[in-house]
Amino acid sequence: RSPKKKSKPERRSRSPRGRRSRSPRRDTVKVKQERDDHWRRGNEERKQRHSSEQEHRRERSGDRDRHRDHSDRRKNPSERPGARGHERERDVQNIREQQAEREFYNERRREHRQTQEGNSTDQNPELRQSDNKPKEKPSVNKEKPSFELSGALLEDTNTFRGVVIKYSEPPEARIPKKRWRLYPFKNDEFLPVMYIHRQSAYLLGRHRRIADIPIDHPSCSKQHAVFQYRLVEYTRADGTVGRRVRPYIIDLGSGNGTFLNNQRIEPQRYYELKEKDVLKFGFSSREYVLLHESSDKSEANAKDDDEEDEKEDESDS
């Protein structure tokens, strides 16, 4: 026997047409239908929600408007319908009543004034004549303007280095021609000489910022006293009147006082100083002796004070 020929297996086509889908078609259709149904239901639910939200918003807005209207009516009851007309009528009536009352009281006041004027003219007939005459203006004594310095302005002009000075120089203040000096002593101890002829006034006190001659003793005031030169008149031997510059001391109301030749002087008063006068301030142990440049010379060589005064008088004139 001849061997049977083996039948060759059929070849499968590689084209996609011949292939069959593994998943059944029915399942895919169901899935699509479910998807479409789910999408439709979601849209319907969204629409219903949107419509319900819109209705809720409308209701809330309507409630708000009603509440506002109610509150406005409670605050302003005049805005209620029909209230404005009644209020206008009431206002008009009130105004008319007030005008009538004013006119009534004005008439009564006029009558009262007329009766008073009639009584006064009957009792005093001279008033009738005075009413006819023109009234004369009473003469008023006008005060003349004063251009003097006030207290505040005087303080402003009397400040030095930011400190208000209690003392102001008089108009007769002058710088002397004679060279005066102060010789201070402390318990027989000689101290430096002070030359006091370069200014018309010297302030003595404990305030070193403004004092020309500082005094450091605690019993002295900050502005204790002033050494002042003044141009004063005097009578000569022949009877004529001359002028000369003389030194003076004035106490500025210090607490412990100023002493001239061991005698306390009155505050706010000028005291004339002479050669060899001794000054003391407060409880300080220092003594200040007043001399001038010709004091240390002999009497024969010393200049006459009257001649120097005449020279000063000529220079001032």
PDB file of C-alpha atoms in Angstrom:
ATOM      1  CA  ARG A   1       0.000   0.000   0.000  1.00  0.00           C
ATOM      2  CA  SER A   2       1.099   3.356  -0.852  1.00  0.00           C
ATOM      3  CA  PRO A   3       1.351   5.647   2.119  1.00  0.00           C
ATOM      4  CA  LYS A   4      -1.362   8.137   2.398  1.00  0.00           C
ATOM      5  CA  LYS A   5      -0.467  11.559   1.776  1.00  0.00           C
ATOM      6  CA  LYS A   6      -0.672  13.749   4.807  1.00  0.00           C
ATOM      7  CA  SER A   7      -3.218  16.452   4.403  1.00  0.00           C
ATOM      8  CA  LYS A   8      -1.682  19.801   4.808  1.00  0.00           C
ATOM      9  CA  PRO A   9      -3.253  22.026   7.506  1.00  0.00           C
ATOM     10  CA  GLU A  10      -5.163  24.970   6.302  1.00  0.00           C
ATOM     11  CA  ARG A  11      -3.388  28.251   6.598  1.00  0.00           C
ATOM     12  CA  ARG A  12      -5.117  30.980   8.534  1.00  0.00           C
ATOM     13  CA  SER A  13      -5.426  34.334   6.878  1.00  0.00           C
ATOM     14  CA  ARG A  14      -3.480  37.104   8.596  1.00  0.00           C
ATOM     15  CA  SER A  15      -5.832  39.826   7.387  1.00  0.00           C
ATOM     16  CA  PRO A  16      -7.959  41.482  10.160  1.00  0.00           C
ATOM     17  CA  ARG A  17     -11.131  40.709   8.227  1.00  0.00           C
ATOM     18  CA  GLY A  18     -10.880  37.069   8.927  1.00  0.00           C
ATOM     19  CA  ARG A  19     -10.301  37.627  12.644  1.00  0.00           C
ATOM     20  CA  ARG A  20     -13.238  37.500  14.980  1.00  0.00           C
ATOM     21  CA  SER A  21     -13.598  39.777  17.980  1.00  0.00           C
ATOM     22  CA  ARG A  22     -13.198  37.971  21.207  1.00  0.00           C
ATOM     23  CA  SER A  23     -15.706  40.168  23.129  1.00  0.00           C
ATOM     24  CA  PRO A  24     -19.301  39.640  22.199  1.00  0.00           C
ATOM     25  CA  ARG A  25     -21.145  42.460  20.493  1.00  0.00           C
ATOM     26  CA  ARG A  26     -24.079  42.408  22.862  1.00  0.00           C
ATOM     27  CA  ASP A  27     -21.985  43.464  25.871  1.00  0.00           C
ATOM     28  CA  THR A  28     -20.577  46.508  24.051  1.00  0.00           C
ATOM     29  CA  VAL A  29     -24.047  47.702  23.122  1.00  0.00           C
ATOM     30  CA  LYS A  30     -25.220  47.399  26.716  1.00  0.00           C
ATOM     31  CA  VAL A  31     -22.265  49.368  28.021  1.00  0.00           C
ATOM     32  CA  LYS A  32     -22.910  52.158  25.531  1.00  0.00           C
ATOM     33  CA  GLN A  33     -26.573  52.286  26.434  1.00  0.00           C
ATOM     34  CA  GLU A  34     -25.728  52.460  30.163  1.00  0.00           C
ATOM     35  CA  ARG A  35     -23.280  55.278  29.533  1.00  0.00           C
ATOM     36  CA  ASP A  36     -25.850  57.252  27.559  1.00  0.00           C
ATOM     37  CA  ASP A  37     -28.493  56.688  30.216  1.00  0.00           C
ATOM     38  CA  HIS A  38     -26.116  57.788  32.989  1.00  0.00           C
ATOM     39  CA  TRP A  39     -25.185  60.976  31.087  1.00  0.00           C
ATOM     40  CA  ARG A  40     -28.872  61.807  30.477  1.00  0.00           C
ATOM     41  CA  ARG A  41     -29.777  61.238  34.090  1.00  0.00           C
ATOM     42  CA  GLY A  42     -26.878  63.472  35.203  1.00  0.00           C
ATOM     43  CA  ASN A  43     -28.003  66.251  32.891  1.00  0.00           C
ATOM     44  CA  GLU A  44     -31.576  65.997  34.093  1.00  0.00           C
ATOM     45  CA  GLU A  45     -30.463  66.076  37.737  1.00  0.00           C
ATOM     46  CA  ARG A  46     -28.259  69.112  37.093  1.00  0.00           C
ATOM     47  CA  LYS A  47     -31.106  70.920  35.395  1.00  0.00           C
ATOM     48  CA  GLN A  48     -33.414  70.171  38.293  1.00  0.00           C
ATOM     49  CA  ARG A  49     -30.802  71.342  40.794  1.00  0.00           C
ATOM     50  CA  HIS A  50     -30.171  74.541  38.852  1.00  0.00           C
ATOM     51  CA  SER A  51     -33.877  75.303  38.619  1.00  0.00           C
ATOM     52  CA  SER A  52     -34.379  74.598  42.345  1.00  0.00           C
ATOM     53  CA  GLU A  53     -31.393  76.838  43.230  1.00  0.00           C
ATOM     54  CA  GLN A  54     -32.762  79.653  41.078  1.00  0.00           C
ATOM     55  CA  GLU A  55     -36.161  79.377  42.751  1.00  0.00           C
ATOM     56  CA  HIS A  56     -34.504  79.381  46.193  1.00  0.00           C
ATOM     57  CA  ARG A  57     -32.477  82.491  45.295  1.00  0.00           C
ATOM     58  CA  ARG A  58     -35.600  84.243  44.056  1.00  0.00           C
ATOM     59  CA  GLU A  59     -37.414  83.424  47.268  1.00  0.00           C
ATOM     60  CA  ARG A  60     -34.485  84.686  49.370  1.00  0.00           C
ATOM     61  CA  SER A  61     -34.203  87.917  47.375  1.00  0.00           C
ATOM     62  CA  GLY A  62     -37.938  88.450  47.727  1.00  0.00           C
ATOM     63  CA  ASP A  63     -37.728  87.900  51.491  1.00  0.00           C
ATOM     64  CA  ARG A  64     -34.836  90.394  51.706  1.00  0.00           C
ATOM     65  CA  ASP A  65     -36.775  93.030  49.778  1.00  0.00           C
ATOM     66  CA  ARG A  66     -39.785  92.535  52.030  1.00  0.00           C
ATOM     67  CA  HIS A  67     -37.617  92.815  55.128  1.00  0.00           C
ATOM     68  CA  ARG A  68     -35.991  96.018  53.843  1.00  0.00           C
ATOM     69  CA  ASP A  69     -39.348  97.558  53.020  1.00  0.00           C
ATOM     70  CA  HIS A  70     -40.649  96.658  56.455  1.00  0.00           C
ATOM     71  CA  SER A  71     -37.589  98.107  58.246  1.00  0.00           C
ATOM     72  CA  ASP A  72     -37.709 101.293  56.140  1.00  0.00           C
ATOM     73  CA  ARG A  73     -41.347 101.734  56.990  1.00  0.00           C
ATOM     74  CA  ARG A  74     -40.644 101.301  60.669  1.00  0.00           C
ATOM     75  CA  LYS A  75     -37.778 103.840  60.558  1.00  0.00           C
ATOM     76  CA  ASN A  76     -39.564 106.353  58.362  1.00  0.00           C
ATOM     77  CA  PRO A  77     -43.287 106.049  58.986  1.00  0.00           C
ATOM     78  CA  SER A  78     -43.827 109.222  56.973  1.00  0.00           C
ATOM     79  CA  GLU A  79     -42.982 107.304  53.796  1.00  0.00           C
ATOM     80  CA  ARG A  80     -45.998 105.088  54.147  1.00  0.00           C
ATOM     81  CA  PRO A  81     -48.607 105.586  51.501  1.00  0.00           C
ATOM     82  CA  GLY A  82     -50.918 108.365  52.505  1.00  0.00           C
ATOM     83  CA  ALA A  83     -48.707 109.629  55.375  1.00  0.00           C
ATOM     84  CA  ARG A  84     -46.941 112.366  53.393  1.00  0.00           C
ATOM     85  CA  GLY A  85     -50.156 114.160  52.542  1.00  0.00           C
ATOM     86  CA  HIS A  86     -51.292 114.187  56.179  1.00  0.00           C
ATOM     87  CA  GLU A  87     -47.934 115.467  57.401  1.00  0.00           C
ATOM     88  CA  ARG A  88     -47.904 118.307  54.885  1.00  0.00           C
ATOM     89  CA  GLU A  89     -51.341 119.377  56.009  1.00  0.00           C
ATOM     90  CA  ARG A  90     -50.211 119.271  59.649  1.00  0.00           C
ATOM     91  CA  ASP A  91     -47.107 121.363  58.873  1.00  0.00           C
ATOM     92  CA  VAL A  92     -49.178 123.969  57.070  1.00  0.00           C
ATOM     93  CA  GLN A  93     -51.605 124.167  59.994  1.00  0.00           C
ATOM     94  CA  ASN A  94     -48.762 124.519  62.522  1.00  0.00           C
ATOM     95  CA  ILE A  95     -47.142 127.322  60.510  1.00  0.00           C
ATOM     96  CA  ARG A  96     -50.433 129.191  60.283  1.00  0.00           C
ATOM     97  CA  GLU A  97     -51.015 128.867  64.028  1.00  0.00           C
ATOM     98  CA  GLN A  98     -47.502 130.127  64.802  1.00  0.00           C
ATOM     99  CA  GLN A  99     -47.940 133.145  62.520  1.00  0.00           C
ATOM    100  CA  ALA A 100     -51.234 133.998  64.161  1.00  0.00           C
ATOM    101  CA  GLU A 101     -49.684 133.793  67.648  1.00  0.00           C
ATOM    102  CA  ARG A 102     -46.790 136.032  66.586  1.00  0.00           C
ATOM    103  CA  GLU A 103     -49.121 138.651  65.159  1.00  0.00           C
ATOM    104  CA  PHE A 104     -51.224 138.583  68.327  1.00  0.00           C
ATOM    105  CA  TYR A 105     -48.210 139.063  70.630  1.00  0.00           C
ATOM    106  CA  ASN A 106     -46.737 141.771  68.382  1.00  0.00           C
ATOM    107  CA  GLU A 107     -49.975 143.754  68.576  1.00  0.00           C
ATOM    108  CA  ARG A 108     -50.021 143.467  72.363  1.00  0.00           C
ATOM    109  CA  ARG A 109     -46.402 144.671  72.580  1.00  0.00           C
ATOM    110  CA  ARG A 110     -47.151 147.689  70.361  1.00  0.00           C
ATOM    111  CA  GLU A 111     -50.130 148.651  72.494  1.00  0.00           C
ATOM    112  CA  HIS A 112     -48.066 148.299  75.669  1.00  0.00           C
ATOM    113  CA  ARG A 113     -45.284 150.491  74.268  1.00  0.00           C
ATOM    114  CA  GLN A 114     -47.719 153.146  73.134  1.00  0.00           C
ATOM    115  CA  THR A 115     -49.320 153.278  76.581  1.00  0.00           C
ATOM    116  CA  GLN A 116     -45.914 153.560  78.276  1.00  0.00           C
ATOM    117  CA  GLU A 117     -44.774 156.365  75.954  1.00  0.00           C
ATOM    118  CA  GLY A 118     -48.033 158.254  76.493  1.00  0.00           C
ATOM    119  CA  ASN A 119     -47.710 158.022  80.268  1.00  0.00           C
ATOM    120  CA  SER A 120     -44.077 159.147  80.237  1.00  0.00           C
ATOM    121  CA  THR A 121     -44.819 162.194  78.020  1.00  0.00           C
ATOM    122  CA  ASP A 122     -47.778 163.210  80.212  1.00  0.00           C
ATOM    123  CA  GLN A 123     -45.666 163.059  83.369  1.00  0.00           C
ATOM    124  CA  ASN A 124     -42.549 164.743  81.871  1.00  0.00           C
ATOM    125  CA  PRO A 125     -43.461 167.392  79.281  1.00  0.00           C
ATOM    126  CA  GLU A 126     -39.777 168.219  78.851  1.00  0.00           C
ATOM    127  CA  LEU A 127     -39.308 164.926  77.047  1.00  0.00           C
ATOM    128  CA  ARG A 128     -41.477 166.177  74.164  1.00  0.00           C
ATOM    129  CA  GLN A 129     -39.107 169.072  73.548  1.00  0.00           C
ATOM    130  CA  SER A 130     -36.102 166.816  73.868  1.00  0.00           C
ATOM    131  CA  ASP A 131     -37.592 164.398  71.330  1.00  0.00           C
ATOM    132  CA  ASN A 132     -37.998 167.196  68.791  1.00  0.00           C
ATOM    133  CA  LYS A 133     -34.408 168.413  69.255  1.00  0.00           C
ATOM    134  CA  PRO A 134     -31.622 166.490  67.562  1.00  0.00           C
ATOM    135  CA  LYS A 135     -29.702 164.310  69.968  1.00  0.00           C
ATOM    136  CA  GLU A 136     -26.204 165.475  70.733  1.00  0.00           C
ATOM    137  CA  LYS A 137     -23.498 162.845  70.887  1.00  0.00           C
ATOM    138  CA  PRO A 138     -21.877 162.615  74.318  1.00  0.00           C
ATOM    139  CA  SER A 139     -18.245 163.619  74.357  1.00  0.00           C
ATOM    140  CA  VAL A 140     -16.064 160.622  75.021  1.00  0.00           C
ATOM    141  CA  ASN A 141     -12.521 161.058  76.260  1.00  0.00           C
ATOM    142  CA  LYS A 142     -10.505 158.811  73.999  1.00  0.00           C
ATOM    143  CA  GLU A 143      -7.460 157.218  75.472  1.00  0.00           C
ATOM    144  CA  LYS A 144      -4.233 158.155  73.797  1.00  0.00           C
ATOM    145  CA  PRO A 145      -2.183 155.284  72.393  1.00  0.00           C
ATOM    146  CA  SER A 146       0.723 154.278  74.608  1.00  0.00           C
ATOM    147  CA  PHE A 147       3.848 153.029  72.882  1.00  0.00           C
ATOM    148  CA  GLU A 148       5.613 151.945  76.048  1.00  0.00           C
ATOM    149  CA  LEU A 149       7.077 148.475  76.392  1.00  0.00           C
ATOM    150  CA  SER A 150       4.856 145.842  77.965  1.00  0.00           C
ATOM    151  CA  GLY A 151       6.144 143.306  80.440  1.00  0.00           C
ATOM    152  CA  ALA A 152       6.471 140.400  77.989  1.00  0.00           C
ATOM    153  CA  LEU A 153       8.211 142.519  75.358  1.00  0.00           C
ATOM    154  CA  LEU A 154      10.566 143.917  77.982  1.00  0.00           C
ATOM    155  CA  GLU A 155      11.506 140.394  78.980  1.00  0.00           C
ATOM    156  CA  ASP A 156      12.232 139.490  75.369  1.00  0.00           C
ATOM    157  CA  THR A 157      14.470 142.541  74.899  1.00  0.00           C
ATOM    158  CA  ASN A 158      16.236 141.923  78.237  1.00  0.00           C
ATOM    159  CA  THR A 159      17.389 138.378  77.516  1.00  0.00           C
ATOM    160  CA  PHE A 160      21.093 137.590  77.334  1.00  0.00           C
ATOM    161  CA  ARG A 161      22.356 134.141  76.353  1.00  0.00           C
ATOM    162  CA  GLY A 162      18.858 132.729  76.797  1.00  0.00           C
ATOM    163  CA  VAL A 163      18.451 134.084  80.365  1.00  0.00           C
ATOM    164  CA  VAL A 164      16.022 136.867  81.315  1.00  0.00           C
ATOM    165  CA  ILE A 165      17.880 139.627  83.164  1.00  0.00           C
ATOM    166  CA  LYS A 166      16.072 141.353  86.021  1.00  0.00           C
ATOM    167  CA  TYR A 167      17.855 144.656  85.498  1.00  0.00           C
ATOM    168  CA  SER A 168      17.776 147.166  82.639  1.00  0.00           C
ATOM    169  CA  GLU A 169      20.148 150.130  82.401  1.00  0.00           C
ATOM    170  CA  PRO A 170      18.769 153.666  82.928  1.00  0.00           C
ATOM    171  CA  PRO A 171      18.983 156.309  80.163  1.00  0.00           C
ATOM    172  CA  GLU A 172      21.706 158.209  82.071  1.00  0.00           C
ATOM    173  CA  ALA A 173      24.103 155.230  81.927  1.00  0.00           C
ATOM    174  CA  ARG A 174      27.598 156.203  80.712  1.00  0.00           C
ATOM    175  CA  ILE A 175      31.063 154.666  80.423  1.00  0.00           C
ATOM    176  CA  PRO A 176      33.430 156.490  82.821  1.00  0.00           C
ATOM    177  CA  LYS A 177      36.643 158.253  81.893  1.00  0.00           C
ATOM    178  CA  LYS A 178      38.150 157.547  85.287  1.00  0.00           C
ATOM    179  CA  ARG A 179      39.620 154.061  85.622  1.00  0.00           C
ATOM    180  CA  TRP A 180      37.894 152.510  88.612  1.00  0.00           C
ATOM    181  CA  ARG A 181      39.051 149.241  90.168  1.00  0.00           C
ATOM    182  CA  LEU A 182      37.803 146.684  92.678  1.00  0.00           C
ATOM    183  CA  TYR A 183      40.358 145.185  95.071  1.00  0.00           C
ATOM    184  CA  PRO A 184      38.987 141.935  96.574  1.00  0.00           C
ATOM    185  CA  PHE A 185      40.281 140.625  99.918  1.00  0.00           C
ATOM    186  CA  LYS A 186      39.567 137.319 101.643  1.00  0.00           C
ATOM    187  CA  ASN A 187      40.706 137.196 105.276  1.00  0.00           C
ATOM    188  CA  ASP A 188      43.722 139.496 104.656  1.00  0.00           C
ATOM    189  CA  GLU A 189      44.505 137.556 101.467  1.00  0.00           C
ATOM    190  CA  PHE A 190      45.000 139.742  98.407  1.00  0.00           C
ATOM    191  CA  LEU A 191      43.159 138.549  95.243  1.00  0.00           C
ATOM    192  CA  PRO A 192      43.518 139.689  91.596  1.00  0.00           C
ATOM    193  CA  VAL A 193      42.363 143.211  90.813  1.00  0.00           C
ATOM    194  CA  MET A 194      39.149 143.735  88.818  1.00  0.00           C
ATOM    195  CA  TYR A 195      39.166 146.572  86.268  1.00  0.00           C
ATOM    196  CA  ILE A 196      35.634 147.945  86.015  1.00  0.00           C
ATOM    197  CA  HIS A 197      35.934 150.980  83.721  1.00  0.00           C
ATOM    198  CA  ARG A 198      35.333 149.366  80.313  1.00  0.00           C
ATOM    199  CA  GLN A 199      31.523 149.045  80.606  1.00  0.00           C
ATOM    200  CA  SER A 200      28.683 151.196  81.873  1.00  0.00           C
ATOM    201  CA  ALA A 201      27.325 148.405  84.110  1.00  0.00           C
ATOM    202  CA  TYR A 202      28.553 145.171  85.686  1.00  0.00           C
ATOM    203  CA  LEU A 203      26.235 142.388  86.868  1.00  0.00           C
ATOM    204  CA  LEU A 204      27.307 140.552  90.015  1.00  0.00           C
ATOM    205  CA  GLY A 205      25.874 137.153  90.857  1.00  0.00           C
ATOM    206  CA  ARG A 206      26.209 133.395  91.076  1.00  0.00           C
ATOM    207  CA  HIS A 207      25.016 132.737  87.499  1.00  0.00           C
ATOM    208  CA  ARG A 208      28.317 132.494  85.616  1.00  0.00           C
ATOM    209  CA  ARG A 209      26.617 132.450  82.245  1.00  0.00           C
ATOM    210  CA  ILE A 210      25.487 136.075  82.491  1.00  0.00           C
ATOM    211  CA  ALA A 211      27.427 137.543  85.452  1.00  0.00           C
ATOM    212  CA  ASP A 212      30.199 140.027  84.627  1.00  0.00           C
ATOM    213  CA  ILE A 213      31.660 139.618  88.117  1.00  0.00           C
ATOM    214  CA  PRO A 214      30.862 136.098  89.372  1.00  0.00           C
ATOM    215  CA  ILE A 215      30.250 135.471  93.082  1.00  0.00           C
ATOM    216  CA  ASP A 216      30.436 131.769  93.930  1.00  0.00           C
ATOM    217  CA  HIS A 217      29.251 131.872  97.521  1.00  0.00           C
ATOM    218  CA  PRO A 218      26.014 129.848  98.050  1.00  0.00           C
ATOM    219  CA  SER A 219      24.414 132.660 100.079  1.00  0.00           C
ATOM    220  CA  CYS A 220      24.466 134.959  97.030  1.00  0.00           C
ATOM    221  CA  SER A 221      21.713 135.075  94.426  1.00  0.00           C
ATOM    222  CA  LYS A 222      22.097 134.279  90.754  1.00  0.00           C
ATOM    223  CA  GLN A 223      21.506 137.948  89.930  1.00  0.00           C
ATOM    224  CA  HIS A 224      22.571 139.637  93.134  1.00  0.00           C
ATOM    225  CA  ALA A 225      23.498 143.271  92.414  1.00  0.00           C
ATOM    226  CA  VAL A 226      24.603 145.659  89.656  1.00  0.00           C
ATOM    227  CA  PHE A 227      27.525 148.085  89.607  1.00  0.00           C
ATOM    228  CA  GLN A 228      26.219 151.018  87.496  1.00  0.00           C
ATOM    229  CA  TYR A 229      27.822 154.244  86.197  1.00  0.00           C
ATOM    230  CA  ARG A 230      25.414 157.197  85.883  1.00  0.00           C
ATOM    231  CA  LEU A 231      25.722 160.731  84.553  1.00  0.00           C
ATOM    232  CA  VAL A 232      24.374 162.961  87.335  1.00  0.00           C
ATOM    233  CA  GLU A 233      24.277 166.696  88.003  1.00  0.00           C
ATOM    234  CA  TYR A 234      26.183 168.446  90.792  1.00  0.00           C
ATOM    235  CA  THR A 235      26.778 172.042  91.924  1.00  0.00           C
ATOM    236  CA  ARG A 236      30.262 173.493  91.723  1.00  0.00           C
ATOM    237  CA  ALA A 237      31.899 175.796  94.262  1.00  0.00           C
ATOM    238  CA  ASP A 238      30.958 178.873  92.228  1.00  0.00           C
ATOM    239  CA  GLY A 239      27.272 177.835  92.207  1.00  0.00           C
ATOM    240  CA  THR A 240      27.087 176.567  88.644  1.00  0.00           C
ATOM    241  CA  VAL A 241      25.609 173.194  87.791  1.00  0.00           C
ATOM    242  CA  GLY A 242      27.755 170.538  86.150  1.00  0.00           C
ATOM    243  CA  ARG A 243      27.485 166.865  85.246  1.00  0.00           C
ATOM    244  CA  ARG A 244      29.769 163.986  86.094  1.00  0.00           C
ATOM    245  CA  VAL A 245      29.834 160.167  85.855  1.00  0.00           C
ATOM    246  CA  ARG A 246      29.698 158.515  89.252  1.00  0.00           C
ATOM    247  CA  PRO A 247      29.591 154.824  90.319  1.00  0.00           C
ATOM    248  CA  TYR A 248      26.479 153.423  91.979  1.00  0.00           C
ATOM    249  CA  ILE A 249      25.449 150.083  93.452  1.00  0.00           C
ATOM    250  CA  ILE A 250      21.916 148.621  93.355  1.00  0.00           C
ATOM    251  CA  ASP A 251      20.685 145.428  94.982  1.00  0.00           C
ATOM    252  CA  LEU A 252      18.329 143.324  92.767  1.00  0.00           C
ATOM    253  CA  GLY A 253      16.212 142.004  95.630  1.00  0.00           C
ATOM    254  CA  SER A 254      18.694 139.358  96.761  1.00  0.00           C
ATOM    255  CA  GLY A 255      17.836 137.005  99.595  1.00  0.00           C
ATOM    256  CA  ASN A 256      20.776 137.814 101.889  1.00  0.00           C
ATOM    257  CA  GLY A 257      21.347 141.427 100.848  1.00  0.00           C
ATOM    258  CA  THR A 258      24.237 143.691  99.849  1.00  0.00           C
ATOM    259  CA  PHE A 259      26.358 145.531 102.424  1.00  0.00           C
ATOM    260  CA  LEU A 260      27.999 148.942 101.921  1.00  0.00           C
ATOM    261  CA  ASN A 261      30.561 149.712 104.649  1.00  0.00           C
ATOM    262  CA  ASN A 262      29.015 146.932 106.810  1.00  0.00           C
ATOM    263  CA  GLN A 263      25.481 148.373 106.452  1.00  0.00           C
ATOM    264  CA  ARG A 264      22.801 146.576 104.474  1.00  0.00           C
ATOM    265  CA  ILE A 265      21.304 148.656 101.666  1.00  0.00           C
ATOM    266  CA  GLU A 266      17.691 148.636 100.529  1.00  0.00           C
ATOM    267  CA  PRO A 267      16.866 146.630  97.388  1.00  0.00           C
ATOM    268  CA  GLN A 268      15.977 148.285  94.069  1.00  0.00           C
ATOM    269  CA  ARG A 269      17.610 151.589  95.056  1.00  0.00           C
ATOM    270  CA  TYR A 270      20.773 153.321  93.806  1.00  0.00           C
ATOM    271  CA  TYR A 271      23.534 154.120  96.319  1.00  0.00           C
ATOM    272  CA  GLU A 272      26.405 156.359  95.268  1.00  0.00           C
ATOM    273  CA  LEU A 273      29.867 154.920  95.844  1.00  0.00           C
ATOM    274  CA  LYS A 274      32.953 156.826  96.824  1.00  0.00           C
ATOM    275  CA  GLU A 275      36.622 156.057  96.886  1.00  0.00           C
ATOM    276  CA  LYS A 276      37.677 153.476  99.513  1.00  0.00           C
ATOM    277  CA  ASP A 277      34.122 152.166 100.019  1.00  0.00           C
ATOM    278  CA  VAL A 278      33.870 148.501 101.009  1.00  0.00           C
ATOM    279  CA  LEU A 279      31.246 146.148  99.494  1.00  0.00           C
ATOM    280  CA  LYS A 280      30.119 142.725 100.735  1.00  0.00           C
ATOM    281  CA  PHE A 281      27.547 140.359  99.218  1.00  0.00           C
ATOM    282  CA  GLY A 282      25.483 137.913 101.258  1.00  0.00           C
ATOM    283  CA  PHE A 283      27.412 135.943 103.894  1.00  0.00           C
ATOM    284  CA  SER A 284      30.563 135.817 101.816  1.00  0.00           C
ATOM    285  CA  SER A 285      33.787 136.690 103.656  1.00  0.00           C
ATOM    286  CA  ARG A 286      35.191 138.518 100.636  1.00  0.00           C
ATOM    287  CA  GLU A 287      35.401 142.294 100.767  1.00  0.00           C
ATOM    288  CA  TYR A 288      35.625 144.501  97.669  1.00  0.00           C
ATOM    289  CA  VAL A 289      37.385 147.889  98.061  1.00  0.00           C
ATOM    290  CA  LEU A 290      36.621 150.551  95.423  1.00  0.00           C
ATOM    291  CA  LEU A 291      39.623 152.597  94.225  1.00  0.00           C
ATOM    292  CA  HIS A 292      40.775 154.269  91.003  1.00  0.00           C
ATOM    293  CA  GLU A 293      44.097 154.639  89.204  1.00  0.00           C
ATOM    294  CA  SER A 294      45.231 157.768  91.120  1.00  0.00           C
ATOM    295  CA  SER A 295      44.351 156.419  94.556  1.00  0.00           C
ATOM    296  CA  ASP A 296      47.760 154.830  95.123  1.00  0.00           C
ATOM    297  CA  LYS A 297      49.593 158.114  94.449  1.00  0.00           C
ATOM    298  CA  SER A 298      50.369 160.712  97.014  1.00  0.00           C
ATOM    299  CA  GLU A 299      47.935 163.508  97.654  1.00  0.00           C
ATOM    300  CA  ALA A 300      50.311 166.083  96.194  1.00  0.00           C
ATOM    301  CA  ASN A 301      50.560 164.257  92.874  1.00  0.00           C
ATOM    302  CA  ALA A 302      46.927 163.147  92.782  1.00  0.00           C
ATOM    303  CA  LYS A 303      44.620 164.872  90.361  1.00  0.00           C
ATOM    304  CA  ASP A 304      41.764 166.898  91.586  1.00  0.00           C
ATOM    305  CA  ASP A 305      38.406 165.116  91.209  1.00  0.00           C
ATOM    306  CA  ASP A 306      36.651 168.293  90.168  1.00  0.00           C
ATOM    307  CA  GLU A 307      38.990 168.801  87.227  1.00  0.00           C
ATOM    308  CA  GLU A 308      38.368 165.242  86.037  1.00  0.00           C
ATOM    309  CA  ASP A 309      34.637 165.751  86.426  1.00  0.00           C
ATOM    310  CA  GLU A 310      34.827 168.890  84.293  1.00  0.00           C
ATOM    311  CA  LYS A 311      36.672 166.946  81.594  1.00  0.00           C
ATOM    312  CA  GLU A 312      34.008 164.242  81.670  1.00  0.00           C
ATOM    313  CA  ASP A 313      31.340 166.919  81.468  1.00  0.00           C
ATOM    314  CA  GLU A 314      32.976 168.461  78.393  1.00  0.00           C
ATOM    315  CA  SER A 315      33.346 165.091  76.689  1.00  0.00           C
ATOM    316  CA  ASP A 316      29.687 164.153  77.327  1.00  0.00           C
ATOM    317  CA  SER A 317      28.413 167.477  76.060  1.00  0.00           C
TER     318      SER A 317
END
